[in-house]
Tab-separated table of C-alpha atoms in Angstrom:
chain	number	residue	atom	x	y	z
A	26	MET	CA	-80.560	-30.871	27.857
A	27	THR	CA	-82.240	-34.168	27.116
A	28	ALA	CA	-80.524	-35.829	24.176
A	29	LEU	CA	-81.956	-38.628	22.067
A	30	LEU	CA	-84.125	-40.810	24.245
A	31	ALA	CA	-83.875	-44.551	24.160
A	32	LEU	CA	-86.952	-46.526	23.120
A	33	ALA	CA	-89.956	-45.800	25.340
A	34	PRO	CA	-92.975	-48.005	25.631
A	35	VAL	CA	-96.508	-46.734	25.457
A	36	ILE	CA	-99.139	-49.424	25.792
A	37	ALA	CA	-102.509	-48.584	24.276
A	38	MET	CA	-105.585	-49.388	26.317
A	39	PHE	CA	-106.542	-52.688	24.762
A	40	LEU	CA	-110.241	-52.643	25.547
A	41	ASN	CA	-111.177	-48.996	25.638
A	42	SER	CA	-109.611	-47.501	22.544
A	43	PRO	CA	-109.415	-48.172	18.822
A	44	VAL	CA	-106.555	-50.324	17.621
A	45	GLN	CA	-103.542	-48.148	17.012
A	46	ASP	CA	-99.786	-48.259	17.136
A	47	GLY	CA	-98.215	-47.808	20.410
A	48	ASP	CA	-93.714	-44.277	22.731
A	49	GLN	CA	-87.725	-44.439	24.473
A	50	THR	CA	-84.793	-43.171	23.019
A	51	PRO	CA	-87.326	-42.318	21.765
A	52	GLN	CA	-90.654	-42.942	22.902
A	53	SER	CA	-93.114	-44.044	20.264
A	54	SER	CA	-96.631	-43.189	19.319
A	55	THR	CA	-99.127	-44.334	16.802
A	56	THR	CA	-100.304	-44.373	13.261
A	57	PRO	CA	-102.860	-46.821	11.840
A	58	ALA	CA	-101.256	-49.548	9.762
A	59	ALA	CA	-102.811	-52.052	7.360
A	60	THR	CA	-106.556	-52.394	7.812
A	61	PRO	CA	-107.191	-55.514	9.966
A	62	PRO	CA	-110.419	-57.491	10.357
A	63	LYS	CA	-112.829	-55.411	12.415
A	64	LEU	CA	-113.414	-56.260	16.062
A	65	PRO	CA	-116.429	-54.890	17.937
A	66	GLN	CA	-115.635	-51.381	19.128
A	67	PRO	CA	-115.973	-50.471	22.822
A	68	SER	CA	-119.258	-48.695	22.096
A	69	GLU	CA	-120.648	-51.968	20.722
A	70	LYS	CA	-119.541	-54.240	23.542
A	71	ALA	CA	-116.736	-54.609	26.064
A	72	LEU	CA	-114.100	-57.067	24.920
A	73	THR	CA	-113.050	-59.639	27.500
A	74	ARG	CA	-110.025	-61.906	27.368
A	75	GLY	CA	-112.395	-64.665	26.257
A	76	ASP	CA	-113.628	-62.531	23.349
A	77	LEU	CA	-110.059	-61.848	22.299
A	78	GLU	CA	-108.966	-65.465	22.621
A	79	ARG	CA	-111.890	-66.597	20.467
A	80	GLY	CA	-110.949	-63.996	17.868
A	81	ALA	CA	-107.318	-65.064	17.963
A	82	ALA	CA	-108.309	-68.718	17.552
A	83	GLN	CA	-110.124	-67.690	14.360
A	84	GLY	CA	-106.943	-66.079	13.057
A	85	ASP	CA	-107.805	-62.440	13.839
A	86	PRO	CA	-104.481	-60.524	14.092
A	87	VAL	CA	-106.108	-57.615	15.925
A	88	ALA	CA	-107.291	-59.953	18.670
A	89	MET	CA	-103.776	-61.397	18.884
A	90	TYR	CA	-102.315	-57.911	19.136
A	91	ARG	CA	-104.771	-56.875	21.856
A	92	LEU	CA	-103.987	-60.025	23.816
A	93	GLY	CA	-100.361	-58.948	23.631
A	94	LEU	CA	-101.281	-55.524	24.998
A	95	LEU	CA	-103.324	-57.129	27.745
A	96	SER	CA	-100.439	-59.415	28.730
A	97	GLU	CA	-97.982	-56.521	28.660
A	98	SER	CA	-100.254	-54.390	30.843
A	99	GLN	CA	-100.275	-57.296	33.325
A	100	ARG	CA	-96.448	-57.353	33.367
A	101	ASP	CA	-96.254	-60.624	31.465
A	102	ALA	CA	-93.815	-59.691	28.709
A	103	LYS	CA	-93.138	-63.307	27.732
A	104	THR	CA	-96.781	-64.027	26.877
A	105	ALA	CA	-97.080	-60.595	25.259
A	106	ALA	CA	-94.151	-61.399	22.960
A	107	GLU	CA	-95.790	-64.682	21.957
A	108	TRP	CA	-99.031	-62.942	20.970
A	109	TYR	CA	-97.215	-60.132	19.183
A	110	LEU	CA	-95.198	-62.656	17.184
A	111	LYS	CA	-98.350	-64.462	16.088
A	112	ALA	CA	-99.962	-61.191	15.019
A	113	ALA	CA	-96.781	-59.933	13.362
A	114	LYS	CA	-96.482	-63.082	11.255
A	115	VAL	CA	-99.878	-62.350	9.701
A	116	GLY	CA	-99.049	-58.727	8.945
A	117	ASN	CA	-100.162	-56.683	11.960
A	118	ALA	CA	-97.850	-53.634	12.003
A	119	PRO	CA	-98.531	-52.473	15.590
A	120	ALA	CA	-97.669	-55.980	16.806
A	121	MET	CA	-94.421	-55.880	14.835
A	122	THR	CA	-93.553	-52.621	16.570
A	123	ARG	CA	-94.308	-53.883	20.067
A	124	LEU	CA	-92.389	-57.104	19.380
A	125	GLY	CA	-89.435	-55.035	18.222
A	126	TYR	CA	-89.564	-53.003	21.422
A	127	LEU	CA	-89.617	-56.093	23.637
A	128	ARG	CA	-86.698	-57.675	21.791
A	129	ALA	CA	-84.662	-54.469	21.802
A	130	ASN	CA	-85.036	-54.237	25.579
A	131	ALA	CA	-84.737	-57.907	26.584
A	132	LEU	CA	-88.339	-58.079	27.795
A	133	GLY	CA	-89.992	-61.479	27.600
A	134	GLY	CA	-86.833	-63.082	26.235
A	135	ALA	CA	-83.193	-62.495	25.349
A	136	ARG	CA	-82.138	-59.149	23.895
A	137	ASP	CA	-82.031	-59.353	20.105
A	138	GLU	CA	-81.448	-55.940	18.583
A	139	GLU	CA	-81.017	-57.213	15.025
A	140	SER	CA	-84.417	-58.878	15.232
A	141	ALA	CA	-85.859	-55.674	16.715
A	142	VAL	CA	-84.543	-53.647	13.796
A	143	GLY	CA	-86.019	-56.159	11.372
A	144	TRP	CA	-89.484	-55.916	12.891
A	145	TYR	CA	-89.308	-52.116	13.179
A	146	ARG	CA	-88.360	-51.869	9.521
A	147	LYS	CA	-91.209	-54.137	8.409
A	148	ALA	CA	-93.734	-52.140	10.433
A	149	ALA	CA	-92.257	-48.818	9.295
A	150	GLU	CA	-92.617	-49.864	5.667
A	151	LEU	CA	-96.284	-50.541	6.414
A	152	GLY	CA	-96.679	-46.961	7.649
A	153	ASP	CA	-96.440	-47.422	11.419
A	154	GLY	CA	-95.246	-44.116	12.916
A	155	GLU	CA	-93.947	-45.623	16.147
A	156	ALA	CA	-91.893	-48.134	14.199
A	157	MET	CA	-90.438	-45.368	12.014
A	158	SER	CA	-89.418	-43.442	15.122
A	159	ASN	CA	-87.909	-46.451	16.887
A	160	LEU	CA	-86.081	-47.540	13.732
A	161	GLY	CA	-84.560	-44.063	13.655
A	162	VAL	CA	-83.392	-44.549	17.248
A	163	MET	CA	-81.712	-47.840	16.438
A	164	LEU	CA	-79.961	-46.273	13.440
A	165	ALA	CA	-78.877	-43.186	15.376
A	166	ASN	CA	-77.445	-45.322	18.184
A	167	GLY	CA	-76.073	-48.149	16.026
A	168	ARG	CA	-78.122	-50.764	17.834
A	169	GLY	CA	-78.647	-53.928	15.812
A	170	VAL	CA	-77.680	-52.082	12.644
A	171	THR	CA	-74.791	-50.014	11.287
A	172	GLN	CA	-74.963	-46.519	12.780
A	173	ASN	CA	-76.374	-44.071	10.225
A	174	ASP	CA	-77.500	-40.572	11.237
A	175	VAL	CA	-78.697	-39.654	7.746
A	176	GLU	CA	-81.062	-42.607	7.528
A	177	ALA	CA	-82.145	-42.021	11.131
A	178	VAL	CA	-83.163	-38.472	10.214
A	179	THR	CA	-85.102	-39.804	7.218
A	180	TRP	CA	-87.186	-42.092	9.440
A	181	TYR	CA	-87.621	-39.462	12.143
A	182	ARG	CA	-88.914	-37.031	9.546
A	183	ARG	CA	-91.350	-39.556	8.082
A	184	ALA	CA	-92.660	-40.374	11.558
A	185	ALA	CA	-92.801	-36.704	12.550
A	186	ASP	CA	-94.708	-35.810	9.410
A	187	ALA	CA	-97.159	-38.570	10.354
A	188	GLY	CA	-97.708	-36.912	13.744
A	189	ASN	CA	-95.380	-38.919	16.010
A	190	ALA	CA	-94.366	-36.630	18.901
A	191	THR	CA	-91.307	-38.647	19.901
A	192	ALA	CA	-89.972	-38.504	16.364
A	193	MET	CA	-90.516	-34.736	16.390
A	194	PHE	CA	-88.403	-34.534	19.543
A	195	ASN	CA	-85.676	-36.743	18.079
A	196	LEU	CA	-85.636	-34.792	14.813
A	197	ALA	CA	-85.305	-31.563	16.805
A	198	SER	CA	-82.373	-33.075	18.706
A	199	MET	CA	-80.664	-34.025	15.441
A	200	TYR	CA	-81.061	-30.465	14.149
A	201	ALA	CA	-79.760	-29.080	17.457
A	202	ARG	CA	-76.597	-31.168	17.152
A	203	GLY	CA	-76.177	-31.194	13.397
A	204	ARG	CA	-76.349	-34.971	13.228
A	205	GLY	CA	-77.439	-36.343	9.862
A	206	VAL	CA	-78.642	-32.882	8.867
A	207	GLY	CA	-77.279	-29.338	8.883
A	208	GLN	CA	-77.253	-27.818	12.355
A	209	SER	CA	-80.160	-25.380	12.749
A	210	GLU	CA	-81.454	-23.880	15.985
A	211	ALA	CA	-84.504	-22.566	14.139
A	212	GLU	CA	-85.463	-26.044	12.927
A	213	ALA	CA	-84.712	-27.538	16.332
A	214	ILE	CA	-86.980	-25.016	18.053
A	215	ALA	CA	-89.743	-25.520	15.505
A	216	TRP	CA	-89.747	-29.294	16.016
A	217	TYR	CA	-89.417	-29.019	19.802
A	218	MET	CA	-92.450	-26.737	19.744
A	219	ARG	CA	-94.465	-29.165	17.659
A	220	ALA	CA	-93.524	-32.045	19.949
A	221	ALA	CA	-94.292	-29.991	23.069
A	222	GLU	CA	-97.696	-29.066	21.692
A	223	LYS	CA	-98.428	-32.794	21.489
A	224	GLY	CA	-97.413	-33.305	25.117
A	225	ASN	CA	-93.861	-34.621	24.690
A	226	ALA	CA	-92.191	-33.952	28.062
A	227	PRO	CA	-88.529	-34.118	26.923
A	228	ALA	CA	-89.306	-31.551	24.225
A	229	MET	CA	-90.929	-29.258	26.807
A	230	ASN	CA	-87.817	-29.532	28.959
A	231	ASN	CA	-85.394	-28.810	26.118
A	232	LEU	CA	-87.513	-25.927	24.897
A	233	GLY	CA	-87.566	-24.600	28.462
A	234	GLU	CA	-83.763	-24.683	28.551
A	235	MET	CA	-83.621	-22.710	25.293
A	236	TYR	CA	-85.917	-20.046	26.758
A	237	ALA	CA	-83.914	-20.023	29.991
A	238	ASN	CA	-80.658	-19.468	28.121
A	239	GLY	CA	-81.975	-17.301	25.293
A	240	LYS	CA	-80.717	-19.826	22.788
A	241	GLY	CA	-82.482	-19.340	19.456
A	242	VAL	CA	-85.338	-17.511	21.189
A	243	PRO	CA	-85.541	-14.384	23.380
A	244	ALA	CA	-84.668	-15.234	26.984
A	245	ASN	CA	-87.864	-15.741	28.988
A	246	PRO	CA	-87.416	-17.307	32.436
A	247	VAL	CA	-91.163	-17.299	33.106
A	248	LYS	CA	-91.848	-19.274	29.942
A	249	ALA	CA	-88.945	-21.574	30.799
A	250	ALA	CA	-90.374	-22.300	34.252
A	251	GLU	CA	-93.816	-22.969	32.779
A	252	LEU	CA	-92.330	-25.482	30.346
A	253	TYR	CA	-90.275	-27.133	33.099
A	254	ARG	CA	-93.421	-27.503	35.185
A	255	SER	CA	-95.367	-29.082	32.317
A	256	ALA	CA	-92.519	-31.468	31.573
A	257	ALA	CA	-92.060	-32.314	35.262
A	258	ASP	CA	-95.777	-33.008	35.614
A	259	GLY	CA	-95.312	-35.371	32.669
A	260	GLY	CA	-92.640	-37.314	34.543
A	261	ASN	CA	-89.448	-35.852	33.066
A	262	ALA	CA	-86.779	-36.065	35.790
A	263	GLU	CA	-84.442	-33.547	34.135
A	264	ALA	CA	-87.253	-30.993	34.089
A	265	MET	CA	-87.853	-31.692	37.786
A	266	CYS	CA	-84.244	-30.714	38.469
A	267	ASN	CA	-84.542	-27.611	36.308
A	268	LEU	CA	-87.759	-26.619	38.057
A	269	ALA	CA	-86.124	-27.160	41.456
A	270	LEU	CA	-83.334	-24.789	40.454
A	271	ALA	CA	-85.840	-22.240	39.192
A	272	TYR	CA	-87.589	-22.239	42.577
A	273	ALA	CA	-84.281	-22.115	44.453
A	274	GLN	CA	-82.924	-19.238	42.363
A	275	ALA	CA	-86.206	-17.365	41.788
A	276	LYS	CA	-85.894	-17.661	38.019
A	277	GLY	CA	-89.313	-17.272	36.438
A	278	VAL	CA	-91.063	-18.132	39.722
A	279	GLU	CA	-91.023	-16.802	43.272
A	280	ARG	CA	-88.275	-18.271	45.442
A	281	ASN	CA	-89.611	-21.280	47.339
A	282	LEU	CA	-87.027	-23.617	48.859
A	283	ALA	CA	-89.621	-26.114	50.072
A	284	GLU	CA	-91.010	-26.459	46.555
A	285	ALA	CA	-87.471	-26.682	45.185
A	286	HIS	CA	-86.729	-29.488	47.662
A	287	PHE	CA	-89.821	-31.416	46.585
A	288	TRP	CA	-88.996	-31.286	42.872
A	289	ALA	CA	-85.341	-32.153	43.435
A	290	LEU	CA	-86.302	-35.104	45.627
A	291	LEU	CA	-88.817	-36.282	43.040
A	292	GLY	CA	-86.168	-35.992	40.325
A	293	GLN	CA	-83.800	-38.090	42.410
A	294	SER	CA	-86.495	-40.694	42.997
A	295	THR	CA	-87.566	-41.003	39.348
A	296	GLY	CA	-84.388	-40.242	37.418
A	297	ASP	CA	-81.349	-42.370	36.716
A	298	GLY	CA	-77.701	-41.952	35.749
A	299	ASP	CA	-76.480	-38.361	35.552
A	300	ILE	CA	-79.942	-36.954	36.266
A	301	GLU	CA	-80.248	-38.943	39.499
A	302	THR	CA	-76.773	-37.772	40.560
A	303	ARG	CA	-77.570	-34.144	39.761
A	304	ALA	CA	-80.855	-34.355	41.668
A	305	ALA	CA	-79.172	-35.979	44.665
A	306	GLN	CA	-76.695	-33.092	44.856
A	307	LEU	CA	-79.573	-30.617	44.771
A	308	VAL	CA	-81.441	-32.513	47.491
A	309	LYS	CA	-78.359	-32.487	49.713
A	310	ARG	CA	-77.949	-28.723	49.404
A	311	LEU	CA	-81.634	-27.944	49.803
A	312	THR	CA	-82.194	-30.291	52.749
A	313	ALA	CA	-79.780	-28.137	54.738
A	314	GLN	CA	-81.847	-25.038	53.934
A	315	VAL	CA	-85.447	-26.144	54.573
A	316	PRO	CA	-87.091	-26.844	57.951
A	317	ALA	CA	-87.347	-30.497	58.948
A	318	ASP	CA	-91.139	-30.458	58.727
A	319	LYS	CA	-90.997	-29.141	55.149
A	320	ALA	CA	-88.465	-31.813	54.192
A	321	ALA	CA	-90.755	-34.477	55.663
A	322	GLU	CA	-93.678	-32.992	53.735
A	323	SER	CA	-91.631	-33.263	50.522
A	324	ARG	CA	-90.991	-36.962	51.140
A	325	THR	CA	-94.705	-37.556	51.687
A	326	ARG	CA	-95.564	-35.706	48.476
A	327	VAL	CA	-92.969	-37.701	46.517
A	328	THR	CA	-94.403	-40.988	47.752
A	329	ALA	CA	-97.917	-39.870	46.785
A	330	TRP	CA	-96.764	-38.640	43.357
A	331	ILE	CA	-95.005	-41.910	42.543
A	332	ALA	CA	-98.026	-43.943	43.650
A	333	ALA	CA	-100.346	-41.825	41.510
A	334	HIS	CA	-98.121	-42.270	38.466
A	335	ALA	CA	-97.282	-45.942	38.984
A	336	ALA	CA	-99.538	-47.026	36.100
A	337	GLN	CA	-97.299	-45.085	33.697
A	338	THR	CA	-94.132	-47.017	34.532
A	339	PRO	CA	-92.651	-49.302	31.824
A	340	THR	CA	-93.320	-53.032	31.694
A	341	LYS	CA	-90.462	-55.018	33.234
């Protein structure tokens, strides 16, 4: 079962969406912060880099923030951090959150977890849901701050109540393990469900495991397989492994070793650590059971899947 995620980046589309906060363990999402000077909305005119640079030169923190998003989307974390810092210094909460993420993960500069915590806390106090969620992660993991499950739960709950799906997942995980709060399967399931309804893939996977094992809910292998598939489609490598097993063992779906091989291979290609190892073991067993042409077809599908989802990969 997926435990607490690390911090996960989600970069808003800087030109084609309203300004909002940005999703690892945990992922983060968004909540509007302090009201910034208004930039033309996409329906009024398309904003170019030149438009944003002129706005930034006039002291507009939203333009600075969007330049940071633009730089980050172009894999230039160093320049992104510079723009986020400028925007953060004049009170832009989403920029504080993104700057915290970059510093926590050594992107665009040296790792500085204490600084990350400081920026997350400032943004969280301004009402930024992503910052609340990520601050909870730092507290739960003792990164840049003294480890404190109780305070982590407080921030997860505030972010979850504000609609942050990652915080809902993390709060569910805390309830499932009794960390910082009394252990409660019912509360864990309720928060996993809320997160899953908002498209959180790790929550879908964990909820699928609970249905598969009849833990806190009636056992329902069909529902479990459906949740695994949704989570796998969303890029969750653990769910890919679970779905591969479901196909191999005919649990909730018809037995299909070729399909099992594809999902296991995809999990191996996209996962890391224990998940990658688990997927590799599955691939080894399944490769011996599927025809060579089906195995080759799986490799082709994996390559196509990764290419189609390349835009969703984190900024390095």
